[in-house]
Short mmCIF file of C-alpha atoms and ligand atoms in Angstrom, two decimals:
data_model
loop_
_atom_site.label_atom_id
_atom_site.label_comp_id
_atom_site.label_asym_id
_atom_site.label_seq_id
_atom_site.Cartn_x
_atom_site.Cartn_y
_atom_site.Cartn_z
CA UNK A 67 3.01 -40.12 -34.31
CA UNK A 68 -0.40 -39.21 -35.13
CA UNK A 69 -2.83 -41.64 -36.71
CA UNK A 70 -2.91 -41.53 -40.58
CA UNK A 71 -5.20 -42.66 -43.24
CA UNK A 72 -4.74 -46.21 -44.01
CA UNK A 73 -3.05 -45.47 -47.23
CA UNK A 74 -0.04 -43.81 -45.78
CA UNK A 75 0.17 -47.00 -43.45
CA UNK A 76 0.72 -49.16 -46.19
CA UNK A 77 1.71 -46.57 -49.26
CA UNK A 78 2.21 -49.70 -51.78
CA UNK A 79 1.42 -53.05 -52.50
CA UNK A 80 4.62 -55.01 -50.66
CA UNK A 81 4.27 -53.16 -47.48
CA UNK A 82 2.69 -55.03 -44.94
CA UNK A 83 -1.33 -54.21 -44.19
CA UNK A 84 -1.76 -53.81 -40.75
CA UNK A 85 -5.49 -54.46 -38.99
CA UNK A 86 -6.42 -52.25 -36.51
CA UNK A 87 -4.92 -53.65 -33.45
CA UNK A 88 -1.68 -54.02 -35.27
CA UNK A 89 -1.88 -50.12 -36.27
CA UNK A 90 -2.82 -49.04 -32.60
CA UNK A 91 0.38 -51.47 -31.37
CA UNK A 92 3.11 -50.12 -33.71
CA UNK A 93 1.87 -46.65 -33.37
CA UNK A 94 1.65 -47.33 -29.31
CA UNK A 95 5.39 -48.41 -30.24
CA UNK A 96 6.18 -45.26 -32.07
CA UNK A 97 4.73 -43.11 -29.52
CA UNK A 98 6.57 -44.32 -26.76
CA UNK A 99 10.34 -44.25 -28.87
CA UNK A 100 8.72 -40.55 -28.99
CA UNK A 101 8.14 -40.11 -25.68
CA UNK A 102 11.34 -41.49 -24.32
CA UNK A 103 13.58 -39.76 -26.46
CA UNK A 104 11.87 -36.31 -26.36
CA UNK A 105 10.20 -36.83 -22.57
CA UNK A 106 12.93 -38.78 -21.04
CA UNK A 107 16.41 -38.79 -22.53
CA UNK A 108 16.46 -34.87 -22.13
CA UNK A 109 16.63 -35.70 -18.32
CA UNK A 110 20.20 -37.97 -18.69
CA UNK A 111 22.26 -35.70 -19.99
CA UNK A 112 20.25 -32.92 -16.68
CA UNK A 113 21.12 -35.79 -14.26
CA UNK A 114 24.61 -36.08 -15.22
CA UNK A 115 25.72 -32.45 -15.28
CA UNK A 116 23.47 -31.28 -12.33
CA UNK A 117 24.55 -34.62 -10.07
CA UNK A 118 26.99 -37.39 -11.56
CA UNK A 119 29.58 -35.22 -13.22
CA UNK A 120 29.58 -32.90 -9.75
CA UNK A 121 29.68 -36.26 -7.01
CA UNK A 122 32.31 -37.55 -9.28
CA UNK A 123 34.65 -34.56 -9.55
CA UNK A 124 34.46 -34.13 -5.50
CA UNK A 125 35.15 -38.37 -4.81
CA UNK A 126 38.00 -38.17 -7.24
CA UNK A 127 39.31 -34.67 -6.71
CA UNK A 128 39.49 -34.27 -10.49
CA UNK A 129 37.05 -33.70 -13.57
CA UNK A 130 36.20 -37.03 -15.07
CA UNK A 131 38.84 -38.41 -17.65
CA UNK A 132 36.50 -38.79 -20.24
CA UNK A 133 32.77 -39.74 -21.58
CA UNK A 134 33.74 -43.38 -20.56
CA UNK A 135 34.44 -42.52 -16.80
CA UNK A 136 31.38 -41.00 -16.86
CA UNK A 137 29.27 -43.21 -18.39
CA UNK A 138 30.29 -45.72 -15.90
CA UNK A 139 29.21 -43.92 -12.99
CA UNK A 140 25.55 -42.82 -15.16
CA UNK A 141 24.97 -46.77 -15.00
CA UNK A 142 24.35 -47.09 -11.40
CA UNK A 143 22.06 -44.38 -11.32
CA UNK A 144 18.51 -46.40 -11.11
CA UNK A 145 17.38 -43.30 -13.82
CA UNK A 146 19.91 -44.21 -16.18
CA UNK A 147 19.60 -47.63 -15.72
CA UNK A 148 15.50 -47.57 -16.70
CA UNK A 149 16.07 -44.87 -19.80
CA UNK A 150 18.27 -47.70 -20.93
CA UNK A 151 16.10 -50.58 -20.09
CA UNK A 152 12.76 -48.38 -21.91
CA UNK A 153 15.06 -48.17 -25.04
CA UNK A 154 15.84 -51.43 -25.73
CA UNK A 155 12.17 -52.68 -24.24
CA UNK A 156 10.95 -50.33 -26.57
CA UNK A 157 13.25 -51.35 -30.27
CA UNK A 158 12.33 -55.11 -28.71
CA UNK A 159 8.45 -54.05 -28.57
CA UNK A 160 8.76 -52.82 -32.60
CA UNK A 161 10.62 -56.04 -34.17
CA UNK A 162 8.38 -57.75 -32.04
CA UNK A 163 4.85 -56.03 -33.08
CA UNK A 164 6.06 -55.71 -36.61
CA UNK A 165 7.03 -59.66 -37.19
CA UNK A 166 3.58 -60.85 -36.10
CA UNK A 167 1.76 -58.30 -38.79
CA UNK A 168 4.60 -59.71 -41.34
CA UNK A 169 4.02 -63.70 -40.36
CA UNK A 170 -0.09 -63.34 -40.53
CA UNK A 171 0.70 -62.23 -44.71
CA UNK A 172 3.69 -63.98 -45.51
CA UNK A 173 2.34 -66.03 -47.74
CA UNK A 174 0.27 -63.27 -49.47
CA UNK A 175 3.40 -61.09 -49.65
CA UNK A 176 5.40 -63.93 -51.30
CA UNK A 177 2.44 -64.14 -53.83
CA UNK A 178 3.27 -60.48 -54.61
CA UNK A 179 6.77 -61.30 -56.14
CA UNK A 180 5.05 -62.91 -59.07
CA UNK A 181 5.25 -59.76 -61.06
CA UNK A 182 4.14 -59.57 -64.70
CA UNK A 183 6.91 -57.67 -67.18
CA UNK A 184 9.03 -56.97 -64.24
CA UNK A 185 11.16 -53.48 -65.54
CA UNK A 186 14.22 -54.46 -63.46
CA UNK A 187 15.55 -58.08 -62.25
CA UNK A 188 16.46 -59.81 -58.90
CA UNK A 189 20.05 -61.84 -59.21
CA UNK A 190 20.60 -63.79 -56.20
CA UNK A 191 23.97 -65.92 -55.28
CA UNK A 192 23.87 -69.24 -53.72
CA UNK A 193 27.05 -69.15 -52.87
CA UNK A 194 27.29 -65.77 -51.14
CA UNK A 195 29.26 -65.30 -48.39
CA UNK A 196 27.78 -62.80 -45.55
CA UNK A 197 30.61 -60.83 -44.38
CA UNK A 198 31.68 -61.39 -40.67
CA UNK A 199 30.51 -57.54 -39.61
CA UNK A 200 27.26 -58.15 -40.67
CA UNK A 201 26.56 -61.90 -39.83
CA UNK A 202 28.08 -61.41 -35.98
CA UNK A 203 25.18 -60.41 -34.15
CA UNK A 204 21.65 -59.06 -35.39
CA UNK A 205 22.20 -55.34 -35.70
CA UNK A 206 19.50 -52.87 -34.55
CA UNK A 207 18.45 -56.41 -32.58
CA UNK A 208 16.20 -57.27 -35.59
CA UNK A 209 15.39 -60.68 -35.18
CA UNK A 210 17.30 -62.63 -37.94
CA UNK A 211 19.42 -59.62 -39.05
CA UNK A 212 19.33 -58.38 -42.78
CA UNK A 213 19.83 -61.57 -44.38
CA UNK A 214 17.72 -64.77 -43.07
CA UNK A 215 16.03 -66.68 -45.37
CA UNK A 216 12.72 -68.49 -44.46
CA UNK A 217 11.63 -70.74 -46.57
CA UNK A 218 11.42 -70.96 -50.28
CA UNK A 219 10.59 -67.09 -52.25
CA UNK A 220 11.36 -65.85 -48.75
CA UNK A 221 10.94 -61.75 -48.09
CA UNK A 222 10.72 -61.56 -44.82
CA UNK A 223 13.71 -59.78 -43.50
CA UNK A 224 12.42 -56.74 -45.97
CA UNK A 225 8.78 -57.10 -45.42
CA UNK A 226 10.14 -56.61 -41.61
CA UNK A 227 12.57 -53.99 -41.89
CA UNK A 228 9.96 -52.17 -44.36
CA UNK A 229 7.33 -52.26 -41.91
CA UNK A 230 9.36 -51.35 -38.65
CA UNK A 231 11.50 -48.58 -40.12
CA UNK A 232 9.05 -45.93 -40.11
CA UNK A 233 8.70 -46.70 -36.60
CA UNK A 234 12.32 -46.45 -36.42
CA UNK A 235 12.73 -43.59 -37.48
CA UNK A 236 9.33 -42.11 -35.98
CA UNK A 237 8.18 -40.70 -38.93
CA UNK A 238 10.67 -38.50 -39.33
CA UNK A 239 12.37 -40.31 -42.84
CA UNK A 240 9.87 -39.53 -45.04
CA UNK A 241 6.95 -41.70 -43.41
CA UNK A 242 6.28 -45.06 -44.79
CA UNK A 243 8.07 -44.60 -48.05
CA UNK A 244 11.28 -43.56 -45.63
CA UNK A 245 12.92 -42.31 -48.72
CA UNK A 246 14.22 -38.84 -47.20
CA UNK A 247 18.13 -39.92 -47.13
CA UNK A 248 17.80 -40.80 -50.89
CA UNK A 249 16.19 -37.14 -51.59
CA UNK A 250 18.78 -35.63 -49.52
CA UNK A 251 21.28 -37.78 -51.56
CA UNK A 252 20.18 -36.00 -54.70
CA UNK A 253 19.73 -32.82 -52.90
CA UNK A 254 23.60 -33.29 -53.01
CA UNK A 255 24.04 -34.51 -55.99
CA UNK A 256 22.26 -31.32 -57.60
CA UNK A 257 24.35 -28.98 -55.19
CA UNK A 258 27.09 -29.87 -57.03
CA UNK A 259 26.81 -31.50 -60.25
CA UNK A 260 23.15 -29.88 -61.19
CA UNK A 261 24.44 -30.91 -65.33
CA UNK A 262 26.00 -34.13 -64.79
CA UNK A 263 24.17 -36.91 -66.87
CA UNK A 264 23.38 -40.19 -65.56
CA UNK A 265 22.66 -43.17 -67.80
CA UNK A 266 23.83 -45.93 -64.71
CA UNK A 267 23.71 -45.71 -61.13
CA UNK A 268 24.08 -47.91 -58.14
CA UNK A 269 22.91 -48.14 -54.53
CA UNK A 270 25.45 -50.04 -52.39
CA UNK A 271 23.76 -51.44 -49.31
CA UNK A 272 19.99 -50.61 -50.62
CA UNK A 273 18.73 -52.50 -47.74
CA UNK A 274 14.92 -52.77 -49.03
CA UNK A 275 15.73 -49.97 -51.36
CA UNK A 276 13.68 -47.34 -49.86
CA UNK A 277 16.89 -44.51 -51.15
CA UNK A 278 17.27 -46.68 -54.55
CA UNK A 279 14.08 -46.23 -55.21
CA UNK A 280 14.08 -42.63 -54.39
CA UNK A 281 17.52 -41.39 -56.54
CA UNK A 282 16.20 -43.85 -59.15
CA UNK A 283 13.05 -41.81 -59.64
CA UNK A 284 14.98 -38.45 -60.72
CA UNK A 285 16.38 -40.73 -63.75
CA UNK A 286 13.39 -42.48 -65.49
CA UNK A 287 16.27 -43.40 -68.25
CA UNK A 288 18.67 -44.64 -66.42
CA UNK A 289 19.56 -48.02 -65.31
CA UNK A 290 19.60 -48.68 -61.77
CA UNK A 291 21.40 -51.24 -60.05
CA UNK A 292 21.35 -51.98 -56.26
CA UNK A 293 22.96 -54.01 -54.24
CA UNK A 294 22.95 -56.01 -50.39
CA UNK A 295 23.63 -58.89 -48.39
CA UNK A 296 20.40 -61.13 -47.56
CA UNK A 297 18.73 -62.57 -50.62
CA UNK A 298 14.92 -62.40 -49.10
CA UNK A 299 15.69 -58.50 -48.31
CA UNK A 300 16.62 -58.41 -51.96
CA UNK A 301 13.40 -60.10 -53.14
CA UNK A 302 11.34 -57.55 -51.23
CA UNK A 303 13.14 -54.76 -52.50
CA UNK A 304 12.90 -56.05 -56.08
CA UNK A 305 9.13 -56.72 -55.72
CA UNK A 306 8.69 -53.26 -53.51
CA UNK A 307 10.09 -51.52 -56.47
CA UNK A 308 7.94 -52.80 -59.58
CA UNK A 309 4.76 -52.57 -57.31
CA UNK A 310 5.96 -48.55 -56.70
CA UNK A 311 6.81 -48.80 -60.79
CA UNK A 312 10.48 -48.39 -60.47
CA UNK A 313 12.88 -51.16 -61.99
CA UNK A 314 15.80 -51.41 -60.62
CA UNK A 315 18.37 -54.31 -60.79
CA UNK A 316 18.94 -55.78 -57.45
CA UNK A 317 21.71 -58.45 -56.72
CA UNK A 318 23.06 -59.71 -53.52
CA UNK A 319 26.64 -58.86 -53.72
CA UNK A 320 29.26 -57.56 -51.71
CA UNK A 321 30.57 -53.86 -51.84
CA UNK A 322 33.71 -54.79 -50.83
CA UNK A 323 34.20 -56.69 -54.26
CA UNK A 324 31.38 -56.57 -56.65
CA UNK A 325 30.93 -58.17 -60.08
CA UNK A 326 30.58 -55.02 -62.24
CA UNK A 327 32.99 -54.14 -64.91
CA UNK A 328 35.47 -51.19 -64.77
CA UNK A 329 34.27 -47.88 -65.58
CA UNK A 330 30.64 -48.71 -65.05
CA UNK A 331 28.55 -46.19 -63.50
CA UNK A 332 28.11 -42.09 -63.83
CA UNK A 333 26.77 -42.48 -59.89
CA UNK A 334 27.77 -44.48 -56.72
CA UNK A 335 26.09 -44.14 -53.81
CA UNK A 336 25.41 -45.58 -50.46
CA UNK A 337 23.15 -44.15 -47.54
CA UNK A 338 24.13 -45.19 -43.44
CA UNK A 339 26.08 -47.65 -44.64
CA UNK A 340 29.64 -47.34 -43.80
CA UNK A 341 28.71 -46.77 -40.00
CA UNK A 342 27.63 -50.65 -40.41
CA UNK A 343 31.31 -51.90 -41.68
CA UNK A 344 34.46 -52.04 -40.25
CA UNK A 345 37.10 -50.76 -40.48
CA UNK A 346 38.94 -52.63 -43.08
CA UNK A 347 35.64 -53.24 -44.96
CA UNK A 348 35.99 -49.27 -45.18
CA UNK A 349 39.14 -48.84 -47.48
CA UNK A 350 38.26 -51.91 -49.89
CA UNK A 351 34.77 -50.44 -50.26
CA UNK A 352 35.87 -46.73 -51.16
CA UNK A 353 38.56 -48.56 -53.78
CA UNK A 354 35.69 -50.70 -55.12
CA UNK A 355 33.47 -47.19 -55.49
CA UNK A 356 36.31 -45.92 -57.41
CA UNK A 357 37.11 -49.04 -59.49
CA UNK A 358 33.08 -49.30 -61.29
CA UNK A 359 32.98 -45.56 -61.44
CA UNK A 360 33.31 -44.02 -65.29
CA UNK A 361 36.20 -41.97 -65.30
CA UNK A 362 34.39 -38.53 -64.05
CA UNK A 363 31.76 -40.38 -61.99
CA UNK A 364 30.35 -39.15 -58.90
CA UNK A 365 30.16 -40.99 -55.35
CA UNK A 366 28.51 -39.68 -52.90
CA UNK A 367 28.27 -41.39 -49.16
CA UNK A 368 25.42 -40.08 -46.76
CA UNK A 369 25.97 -41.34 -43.37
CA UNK A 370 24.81 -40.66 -39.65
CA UNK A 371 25.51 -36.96 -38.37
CA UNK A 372 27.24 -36.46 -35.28
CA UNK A 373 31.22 -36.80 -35.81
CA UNK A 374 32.25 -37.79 -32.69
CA UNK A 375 34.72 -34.43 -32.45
CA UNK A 376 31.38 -32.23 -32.33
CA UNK A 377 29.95 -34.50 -29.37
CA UNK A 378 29.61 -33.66 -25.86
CA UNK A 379 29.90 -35.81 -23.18
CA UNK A 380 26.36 -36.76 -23.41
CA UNK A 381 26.22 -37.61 -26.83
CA UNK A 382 29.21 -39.37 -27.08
CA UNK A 383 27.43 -41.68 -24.10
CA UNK A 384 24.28 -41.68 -26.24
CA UNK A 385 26.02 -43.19 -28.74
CA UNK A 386 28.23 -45.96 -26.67
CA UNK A 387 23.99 -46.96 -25.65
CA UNK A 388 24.14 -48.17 -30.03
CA UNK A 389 26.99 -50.01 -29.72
CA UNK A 390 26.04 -51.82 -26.25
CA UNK A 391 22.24 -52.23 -26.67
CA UNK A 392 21.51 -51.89 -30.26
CA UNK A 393 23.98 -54.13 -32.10
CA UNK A 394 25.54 -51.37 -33.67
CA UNK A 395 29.30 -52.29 -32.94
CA UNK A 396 30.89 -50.16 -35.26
CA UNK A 397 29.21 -46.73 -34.09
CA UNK A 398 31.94 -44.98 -32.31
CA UNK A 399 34.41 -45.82 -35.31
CA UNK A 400 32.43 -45.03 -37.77
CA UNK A 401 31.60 -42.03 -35.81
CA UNK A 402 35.55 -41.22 -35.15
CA UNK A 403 36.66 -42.37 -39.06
CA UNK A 404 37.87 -39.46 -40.91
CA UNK A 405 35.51 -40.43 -44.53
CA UNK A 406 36.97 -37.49 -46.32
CA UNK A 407 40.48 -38.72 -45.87
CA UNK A 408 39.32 -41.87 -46.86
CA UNK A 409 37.59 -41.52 -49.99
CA UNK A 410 40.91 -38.94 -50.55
CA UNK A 411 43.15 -42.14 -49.96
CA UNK A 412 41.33 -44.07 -52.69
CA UNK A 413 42.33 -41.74 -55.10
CA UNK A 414 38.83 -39.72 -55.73
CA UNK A 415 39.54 -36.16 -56.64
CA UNK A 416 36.97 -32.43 -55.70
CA UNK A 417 36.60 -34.47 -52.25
CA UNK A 418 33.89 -32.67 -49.85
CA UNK A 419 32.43 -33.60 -46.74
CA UNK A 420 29.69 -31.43 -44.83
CA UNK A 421 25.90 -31.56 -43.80
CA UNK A 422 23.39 -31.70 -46.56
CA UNK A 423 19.66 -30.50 -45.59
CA UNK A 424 17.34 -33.07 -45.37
CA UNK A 425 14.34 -33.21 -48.46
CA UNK A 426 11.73 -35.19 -49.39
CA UNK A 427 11.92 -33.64 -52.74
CA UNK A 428 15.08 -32.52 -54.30
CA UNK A 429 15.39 -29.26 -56.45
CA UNK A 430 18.63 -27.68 -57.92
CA UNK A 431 19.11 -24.24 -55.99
CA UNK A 432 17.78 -25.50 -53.22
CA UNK A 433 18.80 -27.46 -49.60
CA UNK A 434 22.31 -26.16 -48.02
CA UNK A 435 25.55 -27.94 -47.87
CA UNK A 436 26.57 -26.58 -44.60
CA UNK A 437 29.87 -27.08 -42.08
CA UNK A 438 28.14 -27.87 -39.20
CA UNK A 439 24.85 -30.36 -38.24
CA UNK A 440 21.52 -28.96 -37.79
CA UNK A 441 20.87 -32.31 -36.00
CA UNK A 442 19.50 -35.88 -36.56
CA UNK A 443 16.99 -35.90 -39.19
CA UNK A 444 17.45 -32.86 -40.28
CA UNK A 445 20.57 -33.11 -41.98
CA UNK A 446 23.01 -35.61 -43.31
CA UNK A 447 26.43 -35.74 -43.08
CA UNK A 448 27.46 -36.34 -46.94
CA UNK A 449 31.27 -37.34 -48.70
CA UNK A 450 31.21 -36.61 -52.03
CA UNK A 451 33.73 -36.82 -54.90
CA UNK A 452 34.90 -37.40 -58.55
CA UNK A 453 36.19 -40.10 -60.31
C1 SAM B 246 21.10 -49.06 -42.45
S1 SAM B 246 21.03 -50.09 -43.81
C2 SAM B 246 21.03 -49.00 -45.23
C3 SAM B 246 19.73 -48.39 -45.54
C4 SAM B 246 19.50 -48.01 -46.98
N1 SAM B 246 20.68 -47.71 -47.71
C5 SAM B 246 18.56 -46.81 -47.01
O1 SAM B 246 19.01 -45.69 -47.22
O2 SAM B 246 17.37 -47.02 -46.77
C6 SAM B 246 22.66 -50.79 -44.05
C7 SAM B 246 22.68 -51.82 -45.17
O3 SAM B 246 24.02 -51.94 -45.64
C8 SAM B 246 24.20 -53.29 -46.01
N2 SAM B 246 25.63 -53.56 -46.08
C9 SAM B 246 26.56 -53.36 -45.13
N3 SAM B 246 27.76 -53.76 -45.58
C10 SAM B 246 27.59 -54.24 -46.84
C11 SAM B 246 28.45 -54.81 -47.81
N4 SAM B 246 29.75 -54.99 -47.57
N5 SAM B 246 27.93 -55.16 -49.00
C12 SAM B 246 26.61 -54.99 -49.26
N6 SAM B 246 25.74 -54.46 -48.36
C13 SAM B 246 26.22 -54.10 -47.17
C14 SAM B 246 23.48 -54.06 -44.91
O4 SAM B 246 23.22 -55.39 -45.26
C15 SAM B 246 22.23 -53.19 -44.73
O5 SAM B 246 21.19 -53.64 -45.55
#
């Protein structure tokens, strides 16, 4: 990542400031997730076809069974072994270098959530129960997971996640605003219903809201709900999206069962959410899509590309390294789950499932809906239907 102006560092008021040794440490960060997956990961996939897959096929007097077999053998290789180690040093290194920029501010950041004539609202439960896929282990290793609280008018899960996801992502999700999935959501959206009117819509796993906030701003009328697990995620998002001058109406609520009416919405959506719940969180959420859609509603799901029928051997290892290293235990399922059948099951009707092109600015006529991935980042694999 190059280094940008100090506005696109910290594009609105809730995001994190960073001082000039924080900047040169998380852009260190994103440089070396950079490196190692364009410099170094390349070389795996060399080492096991050119020497692993070979040894193995003369020891055993077969071809290996399957990406398993192999990837057993690919972890005593010393090579292996340090691409592995420089991964998870290197998603370690960002929580880490991202949490001590968020702790200096906290208390400036919470100030921020005192907003005057908010346009949307924040509804948090008490009571709410985290479901078991979620609470289980911190996924993507962030320290404290989507939903700790710290403290009283807490937002520090989101101011975390806000300021680390760009580095996730190395700049390739739309920079600092990371709002590319929720463009590429509408991208969709205009593919195929370019007339459909939308007076309500919800997010379903907003996270900090960075697609909300995005499909939001294509309907200025509309109202926007959102919803997620971790009340001081919520509370950023909330304040994140009157500082950017979007209201939206967040609530922490579960999309398994939420507690809007029947016939609700003209829009569902969620973006890389499902490859975070299980499998029988799957079914109940597509039903619960269904249930608070208006009778000709639209859902759309964008999720990870990459079914795990168009993988090779390689990237079917690459993405065992998510489930092992990065907290991300329902990756291969989620990978493997057939979502068209799924959303099919709960009764939707015009099902489709294919790769959208990624935007950062959606306009009817344009961005393909194609068969096949043109790779990570660049497109999305997308489920969409009617009510
Ligand atoms: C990778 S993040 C989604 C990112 C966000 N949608 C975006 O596009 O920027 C996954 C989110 O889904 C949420 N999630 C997963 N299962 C959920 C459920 N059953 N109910 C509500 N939120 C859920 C998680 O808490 C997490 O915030």
């Amino acid at each position: 990542m190059s280094i940008p102006n100090a506005d696109s560092l910290a594009p609105h008021a809730m995001m994190p400031k960073v001082t000039h040794d924080e900047a040169a440490e998380q852009m260190f960060v994103a440089d070396l997730k950079t490196f190692i997956s364009r410099e170094i990961e390349p070389g795996q996939a060399a080492l096991m076809d050119a020497k692993v897959i070979p040894e193995m096929t003369k020891r055993l007097g077969r071809a290996p069974k399957d990406h398993i077999e192999v990837r057993g053998a690919m972890e005593k290789e010393i090579d292996y072994q340090s691409w592995a180690a420089l991964v998870r040093t290197a998603q370690e290194m960002m929580w880490d270098s991202a949490g001590t920029c968020v702790d200096r501010q906290i208390d400036e950041l919470k100030s921020l959530t005192e907003v005057e004539n908010p346009k949307g609202s924040l509804t948090l439960d008490p009571n709410f129960k985290v479901p078991k896929y979620i609470d289980a282990m911190d996924i993507h290793c962030m320290p404290g997971n989507y939903h700790a609280v710290v403290g009283e008018n807490d937002v520090r899960q989101g101011a975390l996640f806000d300021r680390a996801a760009a580095i996730y992502h190395m700049g390739r999700n739309g920079g600092y605003m990371n709002d590319i999935r929720g463009h590429t959501v509408m991208s969709h959206f205009f593919h195929r219903w370019p007339e459909k009117k939308v007076d309500r819509l919800l997010d379903i796993g907003c996270t900090v809201g960075h697609s909300t906030v995005a499909v939001a701003s294509y309907f200025p009328k509309a109202e926007a709900h959102a919803i997620d697990v971790g009340a001081g995620l919520l509370r950023y998002a909330w304040a994140r999206a009157e500082h950017v001058g979007v209201g939206i109406h967040f609530s922490q609520q579960n999309a398994e069962q939420t507690n809007f009416p029947d016939n609700t919405f003209d829009l569902v959506y969620s973006s890389a959410v499902l490859h975070e719940t299980s499998r029988k969180a799957l079914p109940r959420i597509m039903a619960e899509c269904r249930r608070v859609l208006k009778p000709g509603g639209v859902v759309i799901h964008l999720e990870v590309p990459g079914h795990y029928s168009t993988l090779d051997t390689w990237g079917r290892i690459r993405g065992d390294y998510e489930i092992l290293y990065n907290n991300e235990p329902f990756w291969r399922g989620a990978l493997s789950t057939d979502f068209k059948g799924l959303v099919e099951q709960a009764g939707f009707k015009d099902v489709q499932s294919g790769y959208q092109d990624a935007t950062a600015k959606a306009k009817a006529g344009e961005g393909a809906f194609r068969e096949t991935s043109l790779g990570v980042h660049r497109s999305w694999f997308i489920v969409s239907a009617v009510k």
